[in-house]
CSV table of C-alpha atoms and ligand atoms in Angstrom, one decimal:
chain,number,residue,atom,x,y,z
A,1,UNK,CA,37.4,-12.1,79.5
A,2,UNK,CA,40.2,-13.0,77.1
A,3,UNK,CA,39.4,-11.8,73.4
A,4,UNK,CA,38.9,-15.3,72.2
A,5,UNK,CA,35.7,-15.6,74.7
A,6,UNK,CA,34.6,-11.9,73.6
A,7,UNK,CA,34.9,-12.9,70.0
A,8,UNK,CA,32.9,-16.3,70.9
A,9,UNK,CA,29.7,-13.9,72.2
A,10,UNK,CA,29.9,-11.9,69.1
A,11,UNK,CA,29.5,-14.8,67.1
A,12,UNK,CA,26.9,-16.4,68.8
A,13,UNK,CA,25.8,-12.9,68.9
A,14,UNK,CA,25.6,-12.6,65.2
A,15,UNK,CA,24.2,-16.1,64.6
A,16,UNK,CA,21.4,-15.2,67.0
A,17,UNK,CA,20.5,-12.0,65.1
A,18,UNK,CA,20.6,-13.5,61.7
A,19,UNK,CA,18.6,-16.6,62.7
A,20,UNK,CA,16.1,-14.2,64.4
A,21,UNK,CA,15.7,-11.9,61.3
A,22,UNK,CA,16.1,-13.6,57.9
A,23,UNK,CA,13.0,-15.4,57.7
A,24,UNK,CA,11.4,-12.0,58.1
A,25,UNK,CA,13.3,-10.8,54.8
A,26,UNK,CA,10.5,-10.5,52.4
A,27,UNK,CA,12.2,-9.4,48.8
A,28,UNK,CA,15.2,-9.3,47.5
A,29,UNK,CA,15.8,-5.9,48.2
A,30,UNK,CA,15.5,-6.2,51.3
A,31,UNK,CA,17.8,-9.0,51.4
A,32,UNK,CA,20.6,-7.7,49.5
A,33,UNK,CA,20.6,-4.6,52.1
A,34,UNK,CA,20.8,-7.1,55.1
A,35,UNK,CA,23.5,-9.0,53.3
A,36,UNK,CA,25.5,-5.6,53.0
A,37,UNK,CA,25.0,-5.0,56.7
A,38,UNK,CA,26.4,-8.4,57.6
A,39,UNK,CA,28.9,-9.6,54.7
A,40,UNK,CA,30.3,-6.6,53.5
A,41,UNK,CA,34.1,-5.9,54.1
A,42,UNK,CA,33.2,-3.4,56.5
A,43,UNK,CA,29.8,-5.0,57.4
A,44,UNK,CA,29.3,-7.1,61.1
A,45,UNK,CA,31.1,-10.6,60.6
A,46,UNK,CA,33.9,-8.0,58.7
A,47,UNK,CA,34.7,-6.1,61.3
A,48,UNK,CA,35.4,-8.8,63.4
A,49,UNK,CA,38.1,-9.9,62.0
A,50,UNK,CA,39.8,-7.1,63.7
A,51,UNK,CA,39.6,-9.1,66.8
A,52,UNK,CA,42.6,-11.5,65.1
A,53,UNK,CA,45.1,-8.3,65.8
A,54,UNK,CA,43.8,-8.6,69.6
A,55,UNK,CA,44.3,-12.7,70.1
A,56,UNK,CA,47.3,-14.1,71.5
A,57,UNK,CA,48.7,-16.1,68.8
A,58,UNK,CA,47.9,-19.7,69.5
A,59,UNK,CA,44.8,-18.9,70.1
A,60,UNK,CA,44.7,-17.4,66.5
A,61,UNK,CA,43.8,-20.0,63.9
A,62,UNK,CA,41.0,-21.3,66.2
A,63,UNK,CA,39.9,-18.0,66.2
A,64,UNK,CA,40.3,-17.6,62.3
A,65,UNK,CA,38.3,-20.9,62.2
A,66,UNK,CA,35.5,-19.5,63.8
A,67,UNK,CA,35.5,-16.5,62.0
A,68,UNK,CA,35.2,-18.3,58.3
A,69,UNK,CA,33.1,-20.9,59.4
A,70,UNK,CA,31.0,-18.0,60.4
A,71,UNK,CA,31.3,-16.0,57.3
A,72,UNK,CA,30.2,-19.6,55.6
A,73,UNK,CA,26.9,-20.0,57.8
A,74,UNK,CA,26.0,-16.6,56.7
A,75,UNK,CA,26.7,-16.8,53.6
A,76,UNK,CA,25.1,-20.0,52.7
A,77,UNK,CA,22.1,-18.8,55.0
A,78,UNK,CA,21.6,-15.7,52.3
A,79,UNK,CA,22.0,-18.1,49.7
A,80,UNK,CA,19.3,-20.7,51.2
A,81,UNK,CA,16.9,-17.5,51.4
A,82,UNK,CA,18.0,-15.7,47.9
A,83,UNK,CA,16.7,-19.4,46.3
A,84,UNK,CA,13.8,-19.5,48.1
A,85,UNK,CA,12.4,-15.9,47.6
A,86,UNK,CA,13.2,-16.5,44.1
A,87,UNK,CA,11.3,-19.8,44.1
A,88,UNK,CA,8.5,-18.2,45.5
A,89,UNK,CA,8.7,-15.4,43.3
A,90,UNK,CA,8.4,-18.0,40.3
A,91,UNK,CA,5.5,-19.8,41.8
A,92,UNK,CA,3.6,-17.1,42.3
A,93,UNK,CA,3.9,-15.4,38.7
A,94,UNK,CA,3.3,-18.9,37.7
A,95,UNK,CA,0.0,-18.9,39.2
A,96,UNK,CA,-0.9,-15.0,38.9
A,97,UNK,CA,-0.3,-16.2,34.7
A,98,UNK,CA,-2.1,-20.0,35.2
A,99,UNK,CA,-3.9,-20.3,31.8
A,100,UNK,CA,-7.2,-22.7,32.1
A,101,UNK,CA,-7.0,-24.7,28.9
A,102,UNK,CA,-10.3,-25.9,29.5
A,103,UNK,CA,-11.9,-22.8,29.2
A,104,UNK,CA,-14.0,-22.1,26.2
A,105,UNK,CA,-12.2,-19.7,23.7
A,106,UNK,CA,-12.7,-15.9,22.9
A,107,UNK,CA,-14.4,-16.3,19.1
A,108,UNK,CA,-13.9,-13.6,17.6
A,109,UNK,CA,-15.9,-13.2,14.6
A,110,UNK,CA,-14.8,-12.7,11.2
A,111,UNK,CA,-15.8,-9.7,8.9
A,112,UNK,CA,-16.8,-9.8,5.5
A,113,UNK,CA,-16.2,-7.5,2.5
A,114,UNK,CA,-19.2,-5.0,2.0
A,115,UNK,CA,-22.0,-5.9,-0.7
A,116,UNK,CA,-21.4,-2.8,-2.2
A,117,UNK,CA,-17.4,-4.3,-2.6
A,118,UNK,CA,-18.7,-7.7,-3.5
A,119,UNK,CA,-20.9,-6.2,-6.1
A,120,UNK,CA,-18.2,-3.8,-7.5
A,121,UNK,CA,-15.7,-6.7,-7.6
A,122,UNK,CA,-18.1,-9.1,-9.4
A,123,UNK,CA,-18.7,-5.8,-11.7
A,124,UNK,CA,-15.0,-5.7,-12.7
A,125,UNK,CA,-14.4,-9.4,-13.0
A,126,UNK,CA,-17.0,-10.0,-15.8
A,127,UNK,CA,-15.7,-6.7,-17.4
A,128,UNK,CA,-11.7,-7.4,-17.2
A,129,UNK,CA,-13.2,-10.9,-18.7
A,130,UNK,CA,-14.1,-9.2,-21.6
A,131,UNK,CA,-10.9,-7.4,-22.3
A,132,UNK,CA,-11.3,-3.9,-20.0
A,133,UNK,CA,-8.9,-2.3,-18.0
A,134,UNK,CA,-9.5,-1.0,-14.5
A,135,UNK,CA,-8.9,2.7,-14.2
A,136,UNK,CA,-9.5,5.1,-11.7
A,137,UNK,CA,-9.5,9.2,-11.1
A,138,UNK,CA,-9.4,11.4,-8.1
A,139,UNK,CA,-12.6,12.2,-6.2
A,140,UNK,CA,-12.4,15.6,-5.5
A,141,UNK,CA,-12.0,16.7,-9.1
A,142,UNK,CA,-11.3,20.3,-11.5
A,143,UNK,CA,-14.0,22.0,-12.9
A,144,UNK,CA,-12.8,21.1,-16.2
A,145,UNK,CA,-12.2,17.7,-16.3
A,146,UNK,CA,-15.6,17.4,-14.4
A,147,UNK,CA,-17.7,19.8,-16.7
A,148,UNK,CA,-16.1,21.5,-19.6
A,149,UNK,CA,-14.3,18.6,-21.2
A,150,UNK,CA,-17.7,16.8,-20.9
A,151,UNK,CA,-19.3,19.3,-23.2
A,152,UNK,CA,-20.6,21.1,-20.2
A,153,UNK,CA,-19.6,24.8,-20.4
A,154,UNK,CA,-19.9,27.1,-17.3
A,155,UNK,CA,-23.4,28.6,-18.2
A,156,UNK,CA,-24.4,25.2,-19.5
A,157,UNK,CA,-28.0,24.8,-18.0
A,158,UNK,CA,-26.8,21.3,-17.5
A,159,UNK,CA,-24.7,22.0,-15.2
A,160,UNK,CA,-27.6,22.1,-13.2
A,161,UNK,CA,-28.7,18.7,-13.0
A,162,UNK,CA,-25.8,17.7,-11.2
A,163,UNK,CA,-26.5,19.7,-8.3
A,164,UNK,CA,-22.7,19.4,-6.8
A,165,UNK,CA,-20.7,19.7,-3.5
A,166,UNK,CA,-18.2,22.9,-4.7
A,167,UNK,CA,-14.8,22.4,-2.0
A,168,UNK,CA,-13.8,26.1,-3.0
A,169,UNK,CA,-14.5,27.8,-6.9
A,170,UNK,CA,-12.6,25.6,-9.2
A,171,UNK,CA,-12.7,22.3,-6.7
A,172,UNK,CA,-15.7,19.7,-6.3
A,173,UNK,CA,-16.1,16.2,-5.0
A,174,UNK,CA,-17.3,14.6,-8.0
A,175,UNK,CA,-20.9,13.7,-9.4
A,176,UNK,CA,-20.3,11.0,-11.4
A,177,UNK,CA,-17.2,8.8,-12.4
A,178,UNK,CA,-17.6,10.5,-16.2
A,179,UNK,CA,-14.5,12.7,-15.8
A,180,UNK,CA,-12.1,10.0,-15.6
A,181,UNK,CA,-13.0,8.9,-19.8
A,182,UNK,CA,-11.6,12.2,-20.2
A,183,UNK,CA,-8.5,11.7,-17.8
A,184,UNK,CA,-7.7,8.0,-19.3
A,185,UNK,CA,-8.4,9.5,-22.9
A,186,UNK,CA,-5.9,12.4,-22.0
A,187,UNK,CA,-3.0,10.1,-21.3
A,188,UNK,CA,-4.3,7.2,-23.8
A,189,UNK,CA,-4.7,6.9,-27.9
A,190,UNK,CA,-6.8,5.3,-28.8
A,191,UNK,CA,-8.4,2.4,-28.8
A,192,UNK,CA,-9.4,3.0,-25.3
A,193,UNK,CA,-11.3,-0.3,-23.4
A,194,UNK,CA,-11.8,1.0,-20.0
A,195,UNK,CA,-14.2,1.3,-16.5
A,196,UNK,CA,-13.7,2.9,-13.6
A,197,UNK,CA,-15.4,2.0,-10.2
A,198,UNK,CA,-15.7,4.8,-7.6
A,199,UNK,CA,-17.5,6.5,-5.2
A,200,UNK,CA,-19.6,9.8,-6.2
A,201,UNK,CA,-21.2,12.7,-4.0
A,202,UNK,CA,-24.1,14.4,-5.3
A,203,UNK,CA,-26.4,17.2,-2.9
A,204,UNK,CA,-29.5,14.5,-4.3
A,205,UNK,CA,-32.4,14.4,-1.3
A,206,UNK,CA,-32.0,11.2,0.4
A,207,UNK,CA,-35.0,8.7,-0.2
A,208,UNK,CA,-35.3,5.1,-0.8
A,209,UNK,CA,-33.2,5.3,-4.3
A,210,UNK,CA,-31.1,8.1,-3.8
A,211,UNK,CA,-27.7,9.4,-1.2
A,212,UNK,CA,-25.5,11.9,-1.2
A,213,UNK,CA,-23.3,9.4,-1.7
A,214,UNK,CA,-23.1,6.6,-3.9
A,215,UNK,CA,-21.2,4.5,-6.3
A,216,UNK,CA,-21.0,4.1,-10.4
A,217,UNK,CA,-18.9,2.3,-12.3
A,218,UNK,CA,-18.3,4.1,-15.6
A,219,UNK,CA,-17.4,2.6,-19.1
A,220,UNK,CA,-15.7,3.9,-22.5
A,221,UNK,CA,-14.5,1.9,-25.3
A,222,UNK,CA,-13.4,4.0,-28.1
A,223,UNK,CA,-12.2,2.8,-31.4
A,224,UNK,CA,-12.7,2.4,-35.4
A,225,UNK,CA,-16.2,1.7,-36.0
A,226,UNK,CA,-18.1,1.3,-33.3
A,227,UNK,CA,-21.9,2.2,-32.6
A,228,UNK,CA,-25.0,2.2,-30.7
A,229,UNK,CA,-25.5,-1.7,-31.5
A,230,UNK,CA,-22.2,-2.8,-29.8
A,231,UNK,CA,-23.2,-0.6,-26.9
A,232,UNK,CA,-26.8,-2.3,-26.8
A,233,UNK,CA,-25.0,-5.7,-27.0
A,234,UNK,CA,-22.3,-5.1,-24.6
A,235,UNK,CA,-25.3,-4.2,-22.0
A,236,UNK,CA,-27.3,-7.2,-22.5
A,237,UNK,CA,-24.3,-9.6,-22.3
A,238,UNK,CA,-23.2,-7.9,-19.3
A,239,UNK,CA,-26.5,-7.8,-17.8
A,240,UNK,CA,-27.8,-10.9,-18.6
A,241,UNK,CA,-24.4,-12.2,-17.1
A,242,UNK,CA,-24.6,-10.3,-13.9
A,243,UNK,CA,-28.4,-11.3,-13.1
A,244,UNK,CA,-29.0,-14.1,-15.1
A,245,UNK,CA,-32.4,-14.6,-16.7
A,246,UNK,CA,-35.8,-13.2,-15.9
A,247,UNK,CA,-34.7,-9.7,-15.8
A,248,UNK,CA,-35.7,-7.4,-18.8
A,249,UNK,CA,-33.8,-4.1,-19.6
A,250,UNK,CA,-35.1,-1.2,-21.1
A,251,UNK,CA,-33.3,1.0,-23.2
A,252,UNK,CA,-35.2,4.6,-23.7
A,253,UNK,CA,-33.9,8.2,-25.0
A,254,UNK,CA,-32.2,10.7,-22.9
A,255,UNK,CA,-29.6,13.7,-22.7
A,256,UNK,CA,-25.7,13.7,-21.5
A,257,UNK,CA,-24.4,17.1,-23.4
A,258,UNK,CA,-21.6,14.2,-23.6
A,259,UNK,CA,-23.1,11.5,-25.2
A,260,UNK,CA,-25.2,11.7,-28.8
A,261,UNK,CA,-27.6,9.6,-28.8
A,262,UNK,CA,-27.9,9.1,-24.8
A,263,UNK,CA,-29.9,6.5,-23.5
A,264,UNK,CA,-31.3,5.8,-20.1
A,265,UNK,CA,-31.2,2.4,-18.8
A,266,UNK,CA,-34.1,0.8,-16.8
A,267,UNK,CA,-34.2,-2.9,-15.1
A,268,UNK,CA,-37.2,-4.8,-14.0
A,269,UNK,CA,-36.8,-7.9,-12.0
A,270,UNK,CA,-38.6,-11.0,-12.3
A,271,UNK,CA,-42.2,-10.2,-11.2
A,272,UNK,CA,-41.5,-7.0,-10.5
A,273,UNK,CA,-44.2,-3.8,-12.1
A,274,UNK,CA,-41.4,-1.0,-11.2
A,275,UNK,CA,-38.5,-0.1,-13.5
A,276,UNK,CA,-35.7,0.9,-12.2
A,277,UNK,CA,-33.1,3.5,-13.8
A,278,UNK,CA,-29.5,2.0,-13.6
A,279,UNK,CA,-27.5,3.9,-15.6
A,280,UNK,CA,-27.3,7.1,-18.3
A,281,UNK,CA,-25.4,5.7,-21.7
A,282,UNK,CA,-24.8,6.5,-25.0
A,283,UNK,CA,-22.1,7.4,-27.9
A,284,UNK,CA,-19.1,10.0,-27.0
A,285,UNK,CA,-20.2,13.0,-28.0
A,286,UNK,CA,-17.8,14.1,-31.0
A,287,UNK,CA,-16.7,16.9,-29.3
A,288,UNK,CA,-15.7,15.1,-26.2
A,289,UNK,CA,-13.5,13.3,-28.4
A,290,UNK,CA,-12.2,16.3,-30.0
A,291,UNK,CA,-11.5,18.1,-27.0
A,292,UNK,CA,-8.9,15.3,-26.0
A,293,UNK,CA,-7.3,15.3,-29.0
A,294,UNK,CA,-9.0,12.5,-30.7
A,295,UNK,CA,-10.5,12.6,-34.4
A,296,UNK,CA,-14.1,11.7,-34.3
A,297,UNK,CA,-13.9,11.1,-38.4
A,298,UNK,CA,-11.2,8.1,-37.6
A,299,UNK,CA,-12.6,6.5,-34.3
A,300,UNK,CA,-16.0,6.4,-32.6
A,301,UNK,CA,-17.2,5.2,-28.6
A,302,UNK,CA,-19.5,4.7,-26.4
A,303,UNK,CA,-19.7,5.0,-22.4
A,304,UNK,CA,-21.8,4.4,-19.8
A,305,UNK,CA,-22.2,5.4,-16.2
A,306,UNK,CA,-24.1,2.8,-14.2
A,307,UNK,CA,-25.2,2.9,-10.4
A,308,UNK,CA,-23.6,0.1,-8.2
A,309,UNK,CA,-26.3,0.5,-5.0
A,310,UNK,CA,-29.2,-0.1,-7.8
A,311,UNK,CA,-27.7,-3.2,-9.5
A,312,UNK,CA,-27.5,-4.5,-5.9
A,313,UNK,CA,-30.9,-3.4,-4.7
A,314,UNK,CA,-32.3,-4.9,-8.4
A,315,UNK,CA,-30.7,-8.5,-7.8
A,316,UNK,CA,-31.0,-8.8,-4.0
A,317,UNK,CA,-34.4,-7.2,-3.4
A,318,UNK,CA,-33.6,-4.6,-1.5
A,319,UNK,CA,-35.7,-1.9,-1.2
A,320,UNK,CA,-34.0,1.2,0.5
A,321,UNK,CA,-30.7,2.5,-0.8
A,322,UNK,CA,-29.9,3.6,2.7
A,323,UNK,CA,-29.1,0.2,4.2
A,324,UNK,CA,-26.1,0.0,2.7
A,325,UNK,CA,-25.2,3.3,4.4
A,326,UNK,CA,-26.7,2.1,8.0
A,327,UNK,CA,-23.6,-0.6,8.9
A,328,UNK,CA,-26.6,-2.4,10.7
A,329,UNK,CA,-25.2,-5.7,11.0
A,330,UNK,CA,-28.3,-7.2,10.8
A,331,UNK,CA,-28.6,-6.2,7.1
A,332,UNK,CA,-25.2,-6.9,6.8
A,333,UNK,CA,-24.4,-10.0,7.4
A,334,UNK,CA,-27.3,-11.3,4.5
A,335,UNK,CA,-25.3,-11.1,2.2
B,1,FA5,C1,-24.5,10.1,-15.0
B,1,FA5,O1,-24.0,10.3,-13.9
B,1,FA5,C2,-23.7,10.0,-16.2
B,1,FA5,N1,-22.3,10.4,-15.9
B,1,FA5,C3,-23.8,8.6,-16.8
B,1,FA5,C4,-23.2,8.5,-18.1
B,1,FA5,C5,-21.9,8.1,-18.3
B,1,FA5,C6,-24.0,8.8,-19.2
B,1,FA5,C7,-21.4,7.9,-19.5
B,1,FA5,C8,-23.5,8.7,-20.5
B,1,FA5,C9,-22.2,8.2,-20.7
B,1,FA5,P1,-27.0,9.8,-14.1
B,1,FA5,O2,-27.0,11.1,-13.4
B,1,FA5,O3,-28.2,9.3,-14.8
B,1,FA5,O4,-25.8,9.9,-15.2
B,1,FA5,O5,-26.4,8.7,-13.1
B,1,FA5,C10,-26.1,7.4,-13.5
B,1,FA5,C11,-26.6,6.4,-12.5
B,1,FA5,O6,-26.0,6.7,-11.2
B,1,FA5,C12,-28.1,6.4,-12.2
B,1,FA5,O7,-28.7,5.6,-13.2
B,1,FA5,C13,-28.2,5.8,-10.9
B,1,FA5,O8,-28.1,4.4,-11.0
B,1,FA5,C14,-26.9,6.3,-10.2
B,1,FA5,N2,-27.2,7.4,-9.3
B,1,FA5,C15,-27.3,8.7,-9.7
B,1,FA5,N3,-27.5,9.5,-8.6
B,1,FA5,C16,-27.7,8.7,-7.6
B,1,FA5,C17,-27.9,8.9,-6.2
B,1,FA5,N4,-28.1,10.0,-5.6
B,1,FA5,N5,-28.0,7.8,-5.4
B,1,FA5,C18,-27.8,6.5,-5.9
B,1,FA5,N6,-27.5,6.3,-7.2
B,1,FA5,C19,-27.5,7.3,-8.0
């Protein structure tokens, strides 16, 4: 058999092979390995190119024709399967991802800010209306700012009535919003128009009017001449904005070692027989004043300290301070 007829077989050989297999080439991978075994320099259709060194020479080019137009099937027949496994490839992520526009859509439901938050905001917008400032003070708060610059000295029975959440000796999460007056008055001359929203912690038994913890917002105004009557009127523009009419407020003594006079604060709503106590008020105790470095003989003030859950329970009829607390959507989403 003369090397041109051996070289012949091979081919066929070859053609045979590759015809037989490549449609069983399933990934690229795969494809890029049988490639190598056939098309690489030293691969099948590589090697026999060696047979050129064995052929007489006129049969040479013919066989050099064979050869490339070998090396051409092949390598368009990679290039024919390459496109279509990466066709298929395509088509199938195509409709792995197929979206059905038709479909009706995922809703997802929008939240809503709190009713404590809407309260507190609507709170602060009537006040910064009238010409206050928003301030606000740490929650877990010093002894002193917390009791002694209130006039509440450590064997103070008053201390009492705030029955409090110490974090270590000198360290307490706050009772009321009170001891930022004394921090804004500590930075502040006067005249000082402030309030101060914030959340307070008190170890009060929980029942339909009380939590452990709860929310005030606290006012001071301090400046020449003021007294209980601006207080009074303040509170009844203030309320009568924040309810509107029908409700009737009820102004009665009490005792803050940090206010003199203090006054108590009760609401009753339209129809209602209850009063309900919304906040402790009443003029800065001269003391207070004097302990921040203020002279009570020049300028005067009054604050109060009012409960946020009780203005909402008052004006939306709700009768249990611990829904607020229960995230039960069903409550929630009243208001
Ligand atoms: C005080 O906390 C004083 N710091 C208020 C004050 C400020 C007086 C400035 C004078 C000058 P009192 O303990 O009364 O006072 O609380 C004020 C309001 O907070 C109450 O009227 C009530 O509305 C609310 N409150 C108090 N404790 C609770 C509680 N456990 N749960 C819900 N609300 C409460």
């Amino acid at each position: 058999m003369t090397a041109l007829i051996e070289l012949q077989e091979q081919i066929s050989l070859i053609k045979t092979d590759l015809a037989g297999r490549l449609p069983d080439i399933k990934d690229l991978d795969a494809l890029e390995s049988f490639r190598i075994e056939f098309l690489s320099r030293k691969g099948r259709i590589g090697e026999l190119f060696a047979f050129l060194g064995r052929i007489s020479s006129e049969e040479r080019a013919t066989a050099g024709q064979l050869l490339n137009a070998l090396k051409q099937e092949a390598t368009a027949a990679f290039d024919a399967r390459r496109n279509d496994l990466q066709q298929g490839a395509l088509a199938e992520k195509i409709e792995r991802e197929k979206i059905d526009l038709t479909l009706p859509g995922v809703c997802r439901p929008l939240g809503h800010l709190h009713l404590l938050t809407q309260v507190q905001q609507e709170i602060e917008s009537i006040f910064l209306r009238m010409g206050f400032d928003v301030a606000s003070g740490p929650e877990i708060e010093d002894e002193f700012h917390n009791f002694e610059a209130l006039n509440i000295p450590a064997d103070h029975p008053a201390r009492d009535d705030w029955d409090t959440f110490y974090i270590d000796d000198t360290m307490l999460l706050r009772p009321h919003t009170s001891p930022v007056q004394i921090r804004v008055m500590e930075q502040t001359e006067p005249p000082v128009r402030i309030i101060c929203p914030g959340r307070c912690y008190r170890r009060d038994a929980q029942d339909a009017t009380h939590s452990p913890v709860f929310h005030q917002i606290e006012l001071l105004w301090v400046e020449e001449g003021l007294s209980l009557a601006n207080l009074k009127y303040l509170l009844e523009s203030f309320i009568h904005e924040f309810f509107g009419p029908g409700y009737t407020m009820r102004l009665s003594g009490d005792f803050f070692p940090f206010t003199e006079p203090s006054v108590q604060v009760h609401m009753r709503a339209p129809g209602a027989t209850e009063w309900l106590e919304i906040m402790g008020a009443g003029m800065v105790d001269p003391a207070v004043l004097t302990n921040v470095g203020y002279d009570p003989e020049k300028v005067t003030g009054f604050a109060f300290g009012l409960g946020i859950e009780r203005m909402a329970m008052l004006r939306y009829g709700i009768d249990d301070i611990r829904l607020f607390f229960g995230n039960d959507l069903r409550f929630i989403t009243q208001f």
